[in-house]
Short mmCIF file of C-alpha atoms and ligand atoms in Angstrom, two decimals:
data_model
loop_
_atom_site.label_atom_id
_atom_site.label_comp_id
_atom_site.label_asym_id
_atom_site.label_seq_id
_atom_site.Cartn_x
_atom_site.Cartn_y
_atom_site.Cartn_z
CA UNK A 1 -13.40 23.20 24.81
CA UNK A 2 -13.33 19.29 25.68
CA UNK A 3 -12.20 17.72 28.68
CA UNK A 4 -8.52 18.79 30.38
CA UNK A 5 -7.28 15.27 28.58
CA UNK A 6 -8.63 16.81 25.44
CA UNK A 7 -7.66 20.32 25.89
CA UNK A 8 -3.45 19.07 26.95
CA UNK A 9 -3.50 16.74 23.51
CA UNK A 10 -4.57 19.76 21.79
CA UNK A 11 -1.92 21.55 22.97
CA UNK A 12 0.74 19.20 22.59
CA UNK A 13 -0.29 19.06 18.48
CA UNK A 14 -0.27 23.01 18.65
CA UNK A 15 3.28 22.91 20.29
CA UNK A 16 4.64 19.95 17.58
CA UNK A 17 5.47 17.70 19.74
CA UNK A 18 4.31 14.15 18.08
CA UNK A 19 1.83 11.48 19.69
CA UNK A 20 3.32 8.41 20.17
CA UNK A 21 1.29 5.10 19.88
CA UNK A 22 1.23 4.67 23.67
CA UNK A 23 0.07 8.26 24.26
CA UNK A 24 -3.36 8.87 25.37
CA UNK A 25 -5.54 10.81 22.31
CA UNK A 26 -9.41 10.77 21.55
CA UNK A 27 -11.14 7.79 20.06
CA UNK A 28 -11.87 10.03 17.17
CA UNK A 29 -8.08 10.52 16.15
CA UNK A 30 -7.21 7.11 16.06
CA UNK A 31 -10.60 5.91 14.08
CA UNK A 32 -9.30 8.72 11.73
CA UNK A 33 -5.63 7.61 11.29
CA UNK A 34 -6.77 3.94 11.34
CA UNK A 35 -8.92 4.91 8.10
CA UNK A 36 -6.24 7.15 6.84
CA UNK A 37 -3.22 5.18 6.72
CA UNK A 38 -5.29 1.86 6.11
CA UNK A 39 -6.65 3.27 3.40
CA UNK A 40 -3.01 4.51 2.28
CA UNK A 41 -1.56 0.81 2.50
CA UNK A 42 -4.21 -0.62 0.76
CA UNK A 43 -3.19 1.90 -2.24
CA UNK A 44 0.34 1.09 -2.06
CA UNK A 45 -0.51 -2.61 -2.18
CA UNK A 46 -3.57 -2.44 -4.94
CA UNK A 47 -0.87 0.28 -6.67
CA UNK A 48 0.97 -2.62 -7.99
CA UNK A 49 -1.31 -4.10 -9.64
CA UNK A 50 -1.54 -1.68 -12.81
CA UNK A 51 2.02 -1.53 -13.24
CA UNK A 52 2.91 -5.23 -12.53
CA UNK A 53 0.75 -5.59 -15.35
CA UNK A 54 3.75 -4.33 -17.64
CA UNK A 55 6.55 -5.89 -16.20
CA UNK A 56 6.62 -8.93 -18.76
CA UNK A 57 6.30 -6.37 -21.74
CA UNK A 58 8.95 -3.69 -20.90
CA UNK A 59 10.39 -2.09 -23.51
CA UNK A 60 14.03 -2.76 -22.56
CA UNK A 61 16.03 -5.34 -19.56
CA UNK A 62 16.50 -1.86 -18.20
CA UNK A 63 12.76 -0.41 -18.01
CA UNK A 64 12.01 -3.84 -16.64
CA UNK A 65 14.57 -3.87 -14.10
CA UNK A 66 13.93 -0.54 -12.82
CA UNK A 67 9.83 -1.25 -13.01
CA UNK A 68 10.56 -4.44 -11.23
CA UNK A 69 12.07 -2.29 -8.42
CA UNK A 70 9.95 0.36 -8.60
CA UNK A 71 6.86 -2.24 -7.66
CA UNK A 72 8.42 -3.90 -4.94
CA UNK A 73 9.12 -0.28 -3.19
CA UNK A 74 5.04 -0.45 -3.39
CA UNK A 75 5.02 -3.95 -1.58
CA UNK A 76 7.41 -2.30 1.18
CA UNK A 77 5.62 0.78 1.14
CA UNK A 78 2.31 -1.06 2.19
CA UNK A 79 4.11 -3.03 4.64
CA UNK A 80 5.47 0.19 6.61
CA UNK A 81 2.09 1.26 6.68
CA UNK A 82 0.43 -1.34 7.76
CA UNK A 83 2.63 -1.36 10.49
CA UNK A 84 2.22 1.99 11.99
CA UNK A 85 -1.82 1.43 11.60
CA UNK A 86 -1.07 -1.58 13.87
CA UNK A 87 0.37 0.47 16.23
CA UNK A 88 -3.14 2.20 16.83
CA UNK A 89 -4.76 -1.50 17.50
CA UNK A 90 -5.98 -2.99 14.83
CA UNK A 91 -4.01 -5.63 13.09
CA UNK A 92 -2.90 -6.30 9.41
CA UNK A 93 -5.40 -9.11 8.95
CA UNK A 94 -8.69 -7.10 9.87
CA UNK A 95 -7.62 -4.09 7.78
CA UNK A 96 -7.17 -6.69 4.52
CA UNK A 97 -10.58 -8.04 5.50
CA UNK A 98 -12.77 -4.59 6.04
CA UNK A 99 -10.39 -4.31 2.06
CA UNK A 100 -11.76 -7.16 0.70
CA UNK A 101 -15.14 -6.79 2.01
CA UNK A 102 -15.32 -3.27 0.19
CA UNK A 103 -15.38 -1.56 3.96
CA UNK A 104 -12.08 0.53 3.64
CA UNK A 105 -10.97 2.26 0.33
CA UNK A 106 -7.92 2.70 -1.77
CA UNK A 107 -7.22 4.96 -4.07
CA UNK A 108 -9.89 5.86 -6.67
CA UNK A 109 -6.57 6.56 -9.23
CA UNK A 110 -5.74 2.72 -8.99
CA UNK A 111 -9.00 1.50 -10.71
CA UNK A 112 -7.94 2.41 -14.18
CA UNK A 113 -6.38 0.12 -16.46
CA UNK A 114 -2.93 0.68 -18.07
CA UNK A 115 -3.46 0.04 -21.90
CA UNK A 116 -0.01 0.96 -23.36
CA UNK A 117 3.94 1.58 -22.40
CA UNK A 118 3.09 5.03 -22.00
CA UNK A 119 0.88 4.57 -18.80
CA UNK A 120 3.56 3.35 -17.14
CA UNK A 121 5.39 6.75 -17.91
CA UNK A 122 1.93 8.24 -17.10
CA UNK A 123 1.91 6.65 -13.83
CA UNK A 124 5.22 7.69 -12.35
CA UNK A 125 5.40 11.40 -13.16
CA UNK A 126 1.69 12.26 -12.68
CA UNK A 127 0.19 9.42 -10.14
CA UNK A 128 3.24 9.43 -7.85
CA UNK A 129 3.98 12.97 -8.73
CA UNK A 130 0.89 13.54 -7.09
CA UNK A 131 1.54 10.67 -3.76
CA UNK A 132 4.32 13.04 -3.31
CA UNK A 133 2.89 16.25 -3.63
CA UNK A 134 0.42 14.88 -0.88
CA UNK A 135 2.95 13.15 1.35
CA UNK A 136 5.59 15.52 1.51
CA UNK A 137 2.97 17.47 4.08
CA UNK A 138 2.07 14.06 5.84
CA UNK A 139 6.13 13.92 7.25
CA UNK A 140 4.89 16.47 9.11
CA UNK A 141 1.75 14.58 10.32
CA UNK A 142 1.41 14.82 14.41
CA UNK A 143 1.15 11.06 14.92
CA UNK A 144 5.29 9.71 14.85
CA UNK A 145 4.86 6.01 13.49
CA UNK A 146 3.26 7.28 10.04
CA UNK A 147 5.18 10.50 10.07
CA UNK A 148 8.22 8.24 9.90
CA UNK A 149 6.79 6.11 7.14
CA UNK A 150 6.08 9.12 5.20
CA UNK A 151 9.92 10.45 5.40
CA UNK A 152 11.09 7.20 4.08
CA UNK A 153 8.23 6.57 1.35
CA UNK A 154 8.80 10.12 -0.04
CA UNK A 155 12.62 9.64 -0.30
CA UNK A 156 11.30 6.66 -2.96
CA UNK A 157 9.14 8.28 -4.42
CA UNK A 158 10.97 10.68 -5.47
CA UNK A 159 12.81 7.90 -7.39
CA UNK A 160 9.28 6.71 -9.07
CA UNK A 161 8.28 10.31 -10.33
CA UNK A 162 11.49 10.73 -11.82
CA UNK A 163 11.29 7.04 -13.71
CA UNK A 164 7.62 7.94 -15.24
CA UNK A 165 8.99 11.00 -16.66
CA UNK A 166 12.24 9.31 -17.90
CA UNK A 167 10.11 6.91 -19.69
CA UNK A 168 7.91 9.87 -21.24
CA UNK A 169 11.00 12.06 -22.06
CA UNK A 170 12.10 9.38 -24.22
CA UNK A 171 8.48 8.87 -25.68
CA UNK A 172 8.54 12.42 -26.70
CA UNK A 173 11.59 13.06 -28.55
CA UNK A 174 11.10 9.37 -30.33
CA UNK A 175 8.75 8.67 -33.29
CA UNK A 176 5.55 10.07 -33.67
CA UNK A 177 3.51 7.31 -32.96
CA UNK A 178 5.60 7.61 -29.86
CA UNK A 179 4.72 10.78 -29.58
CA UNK A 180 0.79 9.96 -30.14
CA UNK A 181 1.48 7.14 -27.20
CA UNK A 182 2.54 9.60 -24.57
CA UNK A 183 -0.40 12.04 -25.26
CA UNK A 184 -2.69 9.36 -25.22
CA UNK A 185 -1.41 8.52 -21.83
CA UNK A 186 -1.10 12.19 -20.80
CA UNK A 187 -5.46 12.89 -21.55
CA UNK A 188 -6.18 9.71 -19.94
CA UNK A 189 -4.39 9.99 -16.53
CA UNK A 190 -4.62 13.61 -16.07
CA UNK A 191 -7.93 14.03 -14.47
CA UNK A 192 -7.41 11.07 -12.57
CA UNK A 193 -4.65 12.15 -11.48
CA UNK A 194 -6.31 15.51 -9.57
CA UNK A 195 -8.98 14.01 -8.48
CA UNK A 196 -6.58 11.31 -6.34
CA UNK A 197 -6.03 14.46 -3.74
CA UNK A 198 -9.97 14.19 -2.95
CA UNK A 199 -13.01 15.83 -3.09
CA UNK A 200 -13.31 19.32 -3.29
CA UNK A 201 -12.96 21.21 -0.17
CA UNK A 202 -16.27 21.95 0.29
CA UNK A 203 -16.64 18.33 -0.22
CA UNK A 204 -14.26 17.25 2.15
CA UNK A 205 -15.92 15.68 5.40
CA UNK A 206 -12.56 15.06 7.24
CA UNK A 207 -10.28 18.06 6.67
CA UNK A 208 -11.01 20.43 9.20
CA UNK A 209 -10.83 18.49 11.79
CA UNK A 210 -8.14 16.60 10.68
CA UNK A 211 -6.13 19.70 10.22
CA UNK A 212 -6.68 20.60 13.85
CA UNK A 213 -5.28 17.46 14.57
CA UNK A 214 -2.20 17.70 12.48
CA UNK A 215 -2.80 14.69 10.93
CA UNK A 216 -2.85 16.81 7.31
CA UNK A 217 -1.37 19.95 7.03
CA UNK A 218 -3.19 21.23 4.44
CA UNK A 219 -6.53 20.90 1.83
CA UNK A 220 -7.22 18.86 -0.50
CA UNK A 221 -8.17 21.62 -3.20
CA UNK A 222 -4.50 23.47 -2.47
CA UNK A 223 -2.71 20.71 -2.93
CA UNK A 224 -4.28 20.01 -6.11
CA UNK A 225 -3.69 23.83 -6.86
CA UNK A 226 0.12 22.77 -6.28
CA UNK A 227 0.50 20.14 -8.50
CA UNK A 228 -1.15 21.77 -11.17
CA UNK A 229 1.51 24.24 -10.96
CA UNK A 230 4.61 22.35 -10.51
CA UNK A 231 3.27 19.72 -13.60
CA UNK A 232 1.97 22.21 -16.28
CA UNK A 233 5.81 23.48 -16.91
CA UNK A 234 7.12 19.51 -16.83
CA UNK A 235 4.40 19.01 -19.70
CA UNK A 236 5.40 22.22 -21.91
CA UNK A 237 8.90 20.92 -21.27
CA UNK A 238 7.92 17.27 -22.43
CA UNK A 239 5.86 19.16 -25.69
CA UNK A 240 2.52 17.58 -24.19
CA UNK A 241 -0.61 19.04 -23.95
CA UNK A 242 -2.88 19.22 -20.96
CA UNK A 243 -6.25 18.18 -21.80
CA UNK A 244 -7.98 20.71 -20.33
CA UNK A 245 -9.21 23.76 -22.39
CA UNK A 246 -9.91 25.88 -18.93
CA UNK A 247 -6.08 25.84 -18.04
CA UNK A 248 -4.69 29.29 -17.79
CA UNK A 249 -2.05 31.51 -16.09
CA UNK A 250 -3.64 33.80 -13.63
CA UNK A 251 -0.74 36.07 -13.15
CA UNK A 252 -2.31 37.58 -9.86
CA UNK A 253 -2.65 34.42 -8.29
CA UNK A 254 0.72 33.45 -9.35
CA UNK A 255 -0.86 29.63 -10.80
CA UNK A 256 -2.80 28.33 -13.25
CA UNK A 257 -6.71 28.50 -13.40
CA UNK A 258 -8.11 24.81 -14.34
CA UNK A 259 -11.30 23.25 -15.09
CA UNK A 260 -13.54 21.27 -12.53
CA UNK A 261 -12.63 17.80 -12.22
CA UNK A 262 -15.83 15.25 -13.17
CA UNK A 263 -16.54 14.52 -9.83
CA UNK A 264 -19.54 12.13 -10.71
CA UNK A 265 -16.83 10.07 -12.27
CA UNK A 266 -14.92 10.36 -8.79
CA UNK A 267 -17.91 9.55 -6.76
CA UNK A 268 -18.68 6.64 -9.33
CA UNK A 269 -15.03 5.04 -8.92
CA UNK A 270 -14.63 5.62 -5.13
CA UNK A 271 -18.14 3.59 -5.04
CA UNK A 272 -16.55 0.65 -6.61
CA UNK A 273 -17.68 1.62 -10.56
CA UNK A 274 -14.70 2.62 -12.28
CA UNK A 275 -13.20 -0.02 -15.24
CA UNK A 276 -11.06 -1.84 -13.32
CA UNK A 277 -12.88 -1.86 -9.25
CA UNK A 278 -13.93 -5.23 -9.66
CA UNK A 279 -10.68 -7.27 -11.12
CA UNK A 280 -8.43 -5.12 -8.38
CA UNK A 281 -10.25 -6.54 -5.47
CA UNK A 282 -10.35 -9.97 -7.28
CA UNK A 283 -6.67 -10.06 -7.48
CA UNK A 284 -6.40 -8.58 -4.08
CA UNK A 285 -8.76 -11.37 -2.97
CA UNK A 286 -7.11 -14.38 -4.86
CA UNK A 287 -3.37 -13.39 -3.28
CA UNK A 288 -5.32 -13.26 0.31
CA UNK A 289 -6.40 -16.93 -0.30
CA UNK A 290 -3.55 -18.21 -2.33
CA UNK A 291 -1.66 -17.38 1.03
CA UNK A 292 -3.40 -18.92 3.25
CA UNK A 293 -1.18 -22.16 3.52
CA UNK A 294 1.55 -19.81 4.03
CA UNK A 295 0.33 -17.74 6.79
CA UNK A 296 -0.86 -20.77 8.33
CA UNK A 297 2.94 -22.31 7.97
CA UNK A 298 4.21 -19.19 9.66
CA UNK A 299 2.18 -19.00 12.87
CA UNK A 300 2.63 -22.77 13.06
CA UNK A 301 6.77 -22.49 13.16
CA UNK A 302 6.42 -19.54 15.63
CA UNK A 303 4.18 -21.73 17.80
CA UNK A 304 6.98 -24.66 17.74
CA UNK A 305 9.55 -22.26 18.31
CA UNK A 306 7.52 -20.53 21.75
CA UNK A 307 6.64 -24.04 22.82
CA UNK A 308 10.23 -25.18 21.94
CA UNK A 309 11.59 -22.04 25.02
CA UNK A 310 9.03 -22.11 27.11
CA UNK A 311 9.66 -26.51 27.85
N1 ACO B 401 -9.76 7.71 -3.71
C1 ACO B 401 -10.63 7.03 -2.92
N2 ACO B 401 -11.27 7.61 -1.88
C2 ACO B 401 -11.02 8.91 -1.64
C3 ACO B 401 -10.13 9.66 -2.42
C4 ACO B 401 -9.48 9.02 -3.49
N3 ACO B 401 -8.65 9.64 -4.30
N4 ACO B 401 -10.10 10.92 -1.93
C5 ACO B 401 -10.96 10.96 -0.89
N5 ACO B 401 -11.52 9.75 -0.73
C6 ACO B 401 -12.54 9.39 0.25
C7 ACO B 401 -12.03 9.56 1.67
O1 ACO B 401 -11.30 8.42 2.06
C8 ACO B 401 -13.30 9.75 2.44
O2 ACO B 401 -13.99 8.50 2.56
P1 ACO B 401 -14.28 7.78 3.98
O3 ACO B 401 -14.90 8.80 4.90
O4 ACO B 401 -15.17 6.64 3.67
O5 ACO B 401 -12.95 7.33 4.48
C9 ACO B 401 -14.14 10.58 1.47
O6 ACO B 401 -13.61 10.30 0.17
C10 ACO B 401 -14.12 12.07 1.77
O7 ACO B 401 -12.85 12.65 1.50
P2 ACO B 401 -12.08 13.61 2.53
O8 ACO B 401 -13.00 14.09 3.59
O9 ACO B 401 -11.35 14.63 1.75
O10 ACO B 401 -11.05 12.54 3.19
P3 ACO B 401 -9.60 12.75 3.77
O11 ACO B 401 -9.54 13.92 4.69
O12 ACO B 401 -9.17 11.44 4.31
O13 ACO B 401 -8.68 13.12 2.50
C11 ACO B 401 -6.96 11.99 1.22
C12 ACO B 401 -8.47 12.19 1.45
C13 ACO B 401 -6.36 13.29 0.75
C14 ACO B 401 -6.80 10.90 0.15
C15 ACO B 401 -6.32 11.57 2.54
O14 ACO B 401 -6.98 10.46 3.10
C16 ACO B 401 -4.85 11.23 2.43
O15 ACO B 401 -4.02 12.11 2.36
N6 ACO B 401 -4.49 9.91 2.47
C17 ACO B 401 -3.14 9.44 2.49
C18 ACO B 401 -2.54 9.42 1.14
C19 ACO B 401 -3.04 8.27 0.29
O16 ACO B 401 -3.86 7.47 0.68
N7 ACO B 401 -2.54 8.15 -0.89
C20 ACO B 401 -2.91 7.03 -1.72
C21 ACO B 401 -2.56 7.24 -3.11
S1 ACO B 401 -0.86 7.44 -3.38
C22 ACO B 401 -0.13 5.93 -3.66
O17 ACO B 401 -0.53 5.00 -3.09
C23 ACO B 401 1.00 5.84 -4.64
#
């Protein structure tokens, strides 16, 4: 159905070819990728925030070194994505304001607070091992600009996963206190972790039509399905335990059976309740006016420098 400008876009996302920004497309796919990747940025940028918090008190020059770079990837990550949401009209400034005035979301997973060395181990394996287990089917996304993005932020964060579980590997075969660390870490970020791929299907107000539209390329609940699978054998390899008692191969699905995520937690965090909603937008909200002067120094030299060609 739809009209014959409808009906060719459709085909052109059936066919694979990718939308460009100036391409025509339906008011409905760019409100959607406008929420989408604005809502992705603002994780990438609020997604440095629990780990910047350990950067003073790594254990080693090395950890910090490598956390230090691992952090400002997150800083270039938002600014890619920022940039292809631009492309669709709306600029960087009213995205960080509908942010700030609690109008667009981040990441529910970025709310909770990092209380020992082991979160930051925590974070890299099973936070961005999850970012990647999502992304990796956003390359494929039918709008170019954040396809792009994607290809480059995945190469990263490949890089990130691997860090968190260096830091855990050595956790595990230390001490036992190091040991106790790393689980500790392990039941805390766990069902975080799954629930950061969304609400359950049934749940899920945007996937169907944003599969038809290529913008994701597949559910929420078999992605999460995926990285259950691909972490439980990391964690028997590490020697921790997953803290849920439901967990179980189910040899004729080929993957693991799990338990229900609490989605009233979920619900509760993506409404601004979790520990840490309020001091995450604070510091989000402090950097926006602590750079104000700055901003305003910028677009005062470019003004100089147009008036400077144009006389
Ligand atoms: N945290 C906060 N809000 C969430 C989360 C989450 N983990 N999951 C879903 N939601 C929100 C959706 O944004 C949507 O709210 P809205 O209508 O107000 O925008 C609502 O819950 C319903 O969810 P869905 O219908 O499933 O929404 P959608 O189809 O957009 O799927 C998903 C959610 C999977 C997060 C998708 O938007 C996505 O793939 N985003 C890009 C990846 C991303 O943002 N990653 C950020 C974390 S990774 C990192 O930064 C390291």
């Amino acid at each position: 159905g739809g009209t014959p400008e409808e009906q060719a876009f459709q085909k052109r996302i059936d066919d694979g070819i990718k939308i460009e920004p100036k391409d025509w497309m339906p008011e409905g796919y760019r409100k959607t990728l406008v929420r989408q990747i604005g809502q992705h940025a603002h994780s990438e940028v609020v997604g440095q925030l629990p780990e910047g918090n350990w950067i003073t008190r790594a254990p080693t020059l090395e950890r910090k070194a490598i956390l230090l770079a691992k952090v400002q990837d997150e800083a270039g990550h938002g600014l890619y994505l920022y940039c292809a949401a631009e492309t669709l009209g709306v600029s960087r400034d009213e995205m960080t304001e509908q942010l700030l005035a609690g109008k667009s979301k981040y990441s529910s997973i970025f709310n909770y607070p990092t209380l020992s060395w082991a979160d930051i181990g925590a974070i890299g394996w099973l936070v961005d091992g999850a970012a990647i287990m999502n992304q990796v089917q956003l390359q494929r996304c039918s709008y170019g600009p954040y396809s792009r993005a994607m290809i480059r932020i995945c190469k990263e964060e490949s890089f990130h996963q691997r860090q968190g579980f260096d830091i855990l590997r050595v956790l595990c075969q230390g001490s036992d206190e190091q040991k106790e660390m790393a689980q500790d870490a392990m039941n805390r970020w766990w069902w975080p972790s799954l629930m950061m791929f969304g609400p359950s299907d049934k749940d899920s107000v945007h996937t169907a039509q944003s599969m038809r539209w290529g913008i994701k390329q597949a559910t929420n609940d078999d992605l999460r399905q995926k990285f259950v699978d691909q972490t439980v054998p990391q964690a028997d390899w590490l020697g921790l335990k997953v803290p849920d008692p439901e967990l179980k191969w189910n040899e004729d699905k080929g993957g693991y059976d799990f338990g229900e995520p609490d989605w009233n937690e979920f619900f509760n965090v993506v409404k601004g309740n979790g520990p840490c909603n309020k001091e995450r937008l604070e510091a989000r909200r402090k950097a926006w006016d602590d750079g104000a002067w700055f901003r305003d120094g910028l677009m005062a030299h470019a003004e100089k420098k147009r008036a400077a060609k144009v006389a």
